[in-house]
Amino acid sequence: MSRRVVILGATSAIAEQVARRFAAAGDRLYLLARNGERLEAVARDLGIRGAAAVHHAAAPLDQVERHRALLDAAWDALGGVDILLVAWGTLPDQRRCEADVDETLRQLHVNAGAVIALLTDAANRFAAQGHGTLAAISSVAGDRGRQSNYVYGTAKGALSVFLQGLRNRLHRHGVRVVTIKPGFVDTPMTAAFPKGPLWASPERVGRAIHRALLGGPDVVYVPWFWRWIMLVIRLIPEPVFKRMKL
Amino acid sequence: MKDAGYCSWGRLCARDQQVRPLRWTPAALEPEGRPLLGRGLGRSYGDVCLNDGGVLLDCAGLDRFLDYDPERGRLRVEAGVSLAAILERVVPDGWFLPVTPGTRFVTVAGAVANDVHGKNHHRAGTFGRHVRALGLLRSDRGALTCSAEDNPDLFRATVGGLGLTGLVTWVELQLKAVPGPAVEVEAVPFASLDEFLALSRESDGRWEYTVAWIDALGRGPRAGRGVFFRGNHVEGEAPAPRAGTRLAVPPGTPGWLLGPAAVRLFNALYHRRQAARRRRRVHYLPFFYPLDGIRHWNRLYGRRGFFQFQCVVPEDAAVAVLGGILERAAAAGQGSFLSVLKVFGDVPSPGLLSFPRPGVTLALDFPNRGERTRALLRGFEDRVREAGGALYPAKDALMSPAAFQAFFPRWRELAALADPAFSSGFWRRVTEVAA
Ligand SMILES: Cc1cc2nc3c(=O)[nH]c(=O)nc-3n(C[C@H](O)[C@H](O)[C@H](O)COP(=O)(O)OP(=O)(O)OC[C@H]3O[C@@H](n4cnc5c(N)ncnc54)[C@H](O)[C@@H]3O)c2cc1C
Ligand SMILES: NC(=O)c1ccc[n+]([C@@H]2O[C@H](COP(=O)([O-])OP(=O)(O)OC[C@H]3O[C@@H](n4cnc5c(N)ncnc54)[C@H](OP(=O)(O)O)[C@@H]3O)[C@@H](O)[C@H]2O)c1
């Protein structure tokens, strides 16, 4: 049986790799992203790679008032949805956020508020249909606030906690909620960073996310070793942690 | 923007090189003072894929399929799509690459830029012959479509053009129909270069693929012995090698692991294993890509890396020149992990600077032992030049400007058609001291 999959932020490097796995399995896709030209290229590629159907619609996904119509269209086109993945996101300039609270609030909106709004709407649809997998890409950055990127971390932390509550709520409806926490991934979002051995390719991360969407634990670190790195980071006592340059 | 760290397959690295990873085909290219150069998967051994003092436009992220006609076997893909991705998609439909090099981890644009050849050169010619059209983005002229009909001069210059004519953005290929993933292979041991040539002559009519591995360390009566492989696509199943069991050579593997003793052992083992089994049906992966199963095998040569030497010489000079080179390499104890022989056919190469031409080609690896190795290879260059042959830029890090200009007499035509904003380490090395 081919799956019906909705991906929001489908032009993300990570999301595109996840989508390729579904395409190769002959699944049916509904893709949303804000840049129509890029989305078109991604959709075309996924069709050739084997997706049974690829629908797509371009829209700025942080405009909450448009969510309902966007999801209506996706549900209509696919006749129900088995898997929904929220992948869009931005990496704020931490320094700029420190000096500009409007920027901070904008970033919290794109990475947390708008995502939570979308998930709230989707959750009600999943609860009504009584099955499905709802997932979002959070980040290891949400596991502990650090001076280098705590605005991003705040948004991802809020998202992780939201997903945790949602999981608890939807469990009795037969709906699975998956929290994905990537570590460092070599994508346009992180193009400016020097790369080292902890960095993973979007392909590797996409493969792991695809696997997690099909089954297994509900909270996944990708690659897996981040679970242990973050365990150690969370264990450091606050009086010590606050002195560290992280 | 990332800093250096992008080296070549032979582990040559560039100084002061910036890298710009591309994920979306740019609409335009601005000249920016530093020379630009497209970059594929870095499977070239020397400096054709390096740009010291310049900018590499990393195309590995331009890896989308654009159009596929499974009825006619026509495929249009972005520049950075790998041959591996193409095979994975098209083999189940009964299509195959018309030409493939000995690794599938190269991009289509890289395959065009070096106009690569495979074990079927005697039948199919080079990769460029199967390119129906390509997209070229120039800093001075914007986006162009190039083919035998449209911008034919730029098409000829871009095929085998070493990345100098601009950024290749897409490539349209004519695939080849095959009955399935299986290849029937026959391995025939031979005792000398003469025997190799006779085997080639006898096989090239009936076999689509022919190539030989030679024992590059054999001296005296054992000089020139090897195993000749010939293969054809056949019907029937062949089990694919299991995915996920690929070996990987870790970084920092010391070079002495590949000392002469290790090489001798490897060659002997290989020789026995291959010679013992004669005709068999195998999956195409191990047949075409025996080394792709070992990731980062180039690390076996240690941190100093290695040189590859690939030449072609006219057939009547082959025994003398190639025999001489093999003998000299064995005597110098600088034996090779990989020594490959193949007779090229006379199918004309479409590119201005394509390397393949009628004759016999030999490829050898040499661990980098500094000046000793360089001197040895300079000597080989002279022999090839005297014989009217050529060296392969994709494998080269040492060729002299004079030799390059003799091997590729049309290089000035390429220079005239090159994008003014593009250059490479190789190009500066072999042309800037132009006569
Ligand atoms: C194990 C092994 C076996 C091999 N066997 C063979 C063989 O049998 N036959 C053969 O012919 N070769 C062979 N090669 C060499 C290899 O096929 C070529 O070097 C090939 O060009 C590498 O492609 P790449 O994608 O890695 O490109 P790179 O090595 O990164 O670049 C190669 C050239 O392509 C240019 N380029 C890359 N992308 C673009 C672009 N978008 N636009 C314009 N120019 C671009 C670069 O500037 C450079 O000049 C082998 C290499 C290895 C490692
Ligand atoms: N890369 C990492 O190291 C890393 C680590 C942990 C978590 N993550 C998370 O992984 C997810 C994917 O990121 P990536 O690494 O794949 O980066 P990416 O390739 O830059 O993708 C980010 C995507 O978000 C989209 N986007 C941003 N703002 C949007 C908006 N307002 N409306 C609609 N789309 C918007 C972008 O669209 P455009 O193409 O139109 O710009 C782009 O497709 C993000 O949630 C990110 O936070 C990444």
PDB file of C-alpha atoms and ligand atoms in Angstrom, chain B residues 9 37-45 48-49 57 59 62 79-80 100-103 105-111 113-118 136 162-164 166-169 291-292 297 310 338 392 394-395 422 424, ligand 1:
ATOM      1  CA  TRP B   9      41.367  11.669  -5.298  1.00  0.00           C
ATOM      2  CA  LEU B  37      35.620  26.116 -11.329  1.00  0.00           C
ATOM      3  CA  GLY B  38      32.868  23.505 -11.234  1.00  0.00           C
ATOM      4  CA  ARG B  39      33.467  20.585  -8.935  1.00  0.00           C
ATOM      5  CA  GLY B  40      31.852  17.150  -9.016  1.00  0.00           C
ATOM      6  CA  LEU B  41      32.692  14.318  -6.625  1.00  0.00           C
ATOM      7  CA  GLY B  42      36.436  14.933  -6.730  1.00  0.00           C
ATOM      8  CA  ARG B  43      37.230  11.556  -8.328  1.00  0.00           C
ATOM      9  CA  SER B  44      39.859  13.127 -10.546  1.00  0.00           C
ATOM     10  CA  TYR B  45      43.297  12.251  -9.261  1.00  0.00           C
ATOM     11  CA  VAL B  48      41.746  19.346 -12.882  1.00  0.00           C
ATOM     12  CA  CYS B  49      39.286  19.460  -9.958  1.00  0.00           C
ATOM     13  CA  LEU B  57      31.407  25.636  -7.226  1.00  0.00           C
ATOM     14  CA  CYS B  59      27.783  20.777  -7.745  1.00  0.00           C
ATOM     15  CA  LEU B  62      22.618  19.800  -7.870  1.00  0.00           C
ATOM     16  CA  ALA B  79      25.008  18.458 -13.250  1.00  0.00           C
ATOM     17  CA  GLY B  80      25.725  16.806  -9.905  1.00  0.00           C
ATOM     18  CA  THR B 100      30.970   4.196 -17.515  1.00  0.00           C
ATOM     19  CA  PRO B 101      34.347   4.747 -15.862  1.00  0.00           C
ATOM     20  CA  GLY B 102      35.689   2.379 -13.191  1.00  0.00           C
ATOM     21  CA  THR B 103      33.820   4.129 -10.386  1.00  0.00           C
ATOM     22  CA  PHE B 105      30.736   7.845  -7.771  1.00  0.00           C
ATOM     23  CA  VAL B 106      31.292  10.528 -10.387  1.00  0.00           C
ATOM     24  CA  THR B 107      28.872  13.204 -11.526  1.00  0.00           C
ATOM     25  CA  VAL B 108      27.514  13.553 -15.055  1.00  0.00           C
ATOM     26  CA  ALA B 109      29.183  16.958 -15.375  1.00  0.00           C
ATOM     27  CA  GLY B 110      32.510  15.479 -14.241  1.00  0.00           C
ATOM     28  CA  ALA B 111      32.078  12.675 -16.772  1.00  0.00           C
ATOM     29  CA  ALA B 113      34.354  17.521 -18.477  1.00  0.00           C
ATOM     30  CA  ASN B 114      36.868  14.674 -18.722  1.00  0.00           C
ATOM     31  CA  ASP B 115      34.970  12.953 -21.545  1.00  0.00           C
ATOM     32  CA  VAL B 116      35.464   9.698 -19.669  1.00  0.00           C
ATOM     33  CA  HIS B 117      35.847   6.278 -21.225  1.00  0.00           C
ATOM     34  CA  GLY B 118      35.009   2.752 -20.122  1.00  0.00           C
ATOM     35  CA  LEU B 136      25.994  25.653 -19.841  1.00  0.00           C
ATOM     36  CA  LEU B 162      38.122  20.211 -18.170  1.00  0.00           C
ATOM     37  CA  GLY B 163      35.428  22.444 -16.674  1.00  0.00           C
ATOM     38  CA  LEU B 164      36.793  25.566 -18.360  1.00  0.00           C
ATOM     39  CA  GLY B 166      31.541  27.537 -17.791  1.00  0.00           C
ATOM     40  CA  LEU B 167      29.288  25.744 -15.370  1.00  0.00           C
ATOM     41  CA  VAL B 168      27.519  22.697 -16.784  1.00  0.00           C
ATOM     42  CA  THR B 169      24.053  22.831 -15.222  1.00  0.00           C
ATOM     43  CA  LEU B 291      36.863  -0.704  -5.928  1.00  0.00           C
ATOM     44  CA  ASP B 292      33.595   1.041  -5.126  1.00  0.00           C
ATOM     45  CA  TRP B 297      40.473   3.175  -0.733  1.00  0.00           C
ATOM     46  CA  GLN B 310      47.560   6.941 -17.433  1.00  0.00           C
ATOM     47  CA  LEU B 338      46.220  -1.047  -9.727  1.00  0.00           C
ATOM     48  CA  TYR B 392      45.129  11.677 -19.299  1.00  0.00           C
ATOM     49  CA  ALA B 394      41.875  13.475 -15.236  1.00  0.00           C
ATOM     50  CA  LYS B 395      44.612  11.358 -13.698  1.00  0.00           C
ATOM     51  CA  PHE B 422      36.870  30.109 -15.119  1.00  0.00           C
ATOM     52  CA  SER B 424      41.705  25.461 -12.712  1.00  0.00           C
TER      53      SER B 424
HETATM   54  C1  LIG C   1      38.487   4.408  -8.946  1.00  0.00           C
HETATM   55  C2  LIG C   1      38.439   5.307 -10.137  1.00  0.00           C
HETATM   56  C3  LIG C   1      38.313   4.756 -11.396  1.00  0.00           C
HETATM   57  C4  LIG C   1      38.259   5.575 -12.518  1.00  0.00           C
HETATM   58  N1  LIG C   1      38.132   4.982 -13.732  1.00  0.00           N
HETATM   59  C5  LIG C   1      38.069   5.753 -14.835  1.00  0.00           C
HETATM   60  C6  LIG C   1      37.889   5.174 -16.113  1.00  0.00           C
HETATM   61  O1  LIG C   1      37.780   3.952 -16.246  1.00  0.00           O
HETATM   62  N2  LIG C   1      37.810   5.995 -17.185  1.00  0.00           N
HETATM   63  C7  LIG C   1      37.883   7.347 -17.067  1.00  0.00           C
HETATM   64  O2  LIG C   1      37.779   8.037 -18.079  1.00  0.00           O
HETATM   65  N3  LIG C   1      38.060   7.925 -15.869  1.00  0.00           N
HETATM   66  C8  LIG C   1      38.153   7.166 -14.754  1.00  0.00           C
HETATM   67  N4  LIG C   1      38.312   7.757 -13.532  1.00  0.00           N
HETATM   68  C9  LIG C   1      38.381   9.221 -13.455  1.00  0.00           C
HETATM   69  C10 LIG C   1      37.005   9.865 -13.270  1.00  0.00           C
HETATM   70  O3  LIG C   1      36.037   9.214 -14.035  1.00  0.00           O
HETATM   71  C11 LIG C   1      37.059  11.303 -13.758  1.00  0.00           C
HETATM   72  O4  LIG C   1      38.075  12.004 -13.089  1.00  0.00           O
HETATM   73  C12 LIG C   1      35.721  12.043 -13.579  1.00  0.00           C
HETATM   74  O5  LIG C   1      35.758  13.207 -14.357  1.00  0.00           O
HETATM   75  C13 LIG C   1      35.452  12.419 -12.121  1.00  0.00           C
HETATM   76  O6  LIG C   1      34.189  13.019 -12.015  1.00  0.00           O
HETATM   77  P1  LIG C   1      33.790  13.859 -10.724  1.00  0.00           P
HETATM   78  O7  LIG C   1      32.311  14.036 -10.721  1.00  0.00           O
HETATM   79  O8  LIG C   1      34.413  13.281  -9.510  1.00  0.00           O
HETATM   80  O9  LIG C   1      34.420  15.284 -11.058  1.00  0.00           O
HETATM   81  P2  LIG C   1      35.649  16.070 -10.422  1.00  0.00           P
HETATM   82  O10 LIG C   1      36.804  15.148 -10.318  1.00  0.00           O
HETATM   83  O11 LIG C   1      35.208  16.792  -9.205  1.00  0.00           O
HETATM   84  O12 LIG C   1      35.907  17.112 -11.588  1.00  0.00           O
HETATM   85  C14 LIG C   1      36.339  16.651 -12.840  1.00  0.00           C
HETATM   86  C15 LIG C   1      36.252  17.773 -13.855  1.00  0.00           C
HETATM   87  O13 LIG C   1      34.891  18.096 -14.067  1.00  0.00           O
HETATM   88  C16 LIG C   1      34.708  19.483 -13.936  1.00  0.00           C
HETATM   89  N5  LIG C   1      33.348  19.716 -13.458  1.00  0.00           N
HETATM   90  C17 LIG C   1      32.693  19.107 -12.431  1.00  0.00           C
HETATM   91  N6  LIG C   1      31.437  19.588 -12.326  1.00  0.00           N
HETATM   92  C18 LIG C   1      31.297  20.517 -13.297  1.00  0.00           C
HETATM   93  C19 LIG C   1      30.231  21.365 -13.716  1.00  0.00           C
HETATM   94  N7  LIG C   1      29.031  21.355 -13.115  1.00  0.00           N
HETATM   95  N8  LIG C   1      30.434  22.181 -14.764  1.00  0.00           N
HETATM   96  C20 LIG C   1      31.627  22.212 -15.408  1.00  0.00           C
HETATM   97  N9  LIG C   1      32.678  21.437 -15.063  1.00  0.00           N
HETATM   98  C21 LIG C   1      32.507  20.588 -14.021  1.00  0.00           C
HETATM   99  C22 LIG C   1      35.770  19.928 -12.964  1.00  0.00           C
HETATM  100  O14 LIG C   1      36.046  21.292 -13.106  1.00  0.00           O
HETATM  101  C23 LIG C   1      36.926  19.060 -13.393  1.00  0.00           C
HETATM  102  O15 LIG C   1      37.594  19.635 -14.485  1.00  0.00           O
HETATM  103  C24 LIG C   1      38.350   6.979 -12.383  1.00  0.00           C
HETATM  104  C25 LIG C   1      38.492   7.531 -11.111  1.00  0.00           C
HETATM  105  C26 LIG C   1      38.523   6.719  -9.988  1.00  0.00           C
HETATM  106  C27 LIG C   1      38.659   7.339  -8.633  1.00  0.00           C
END
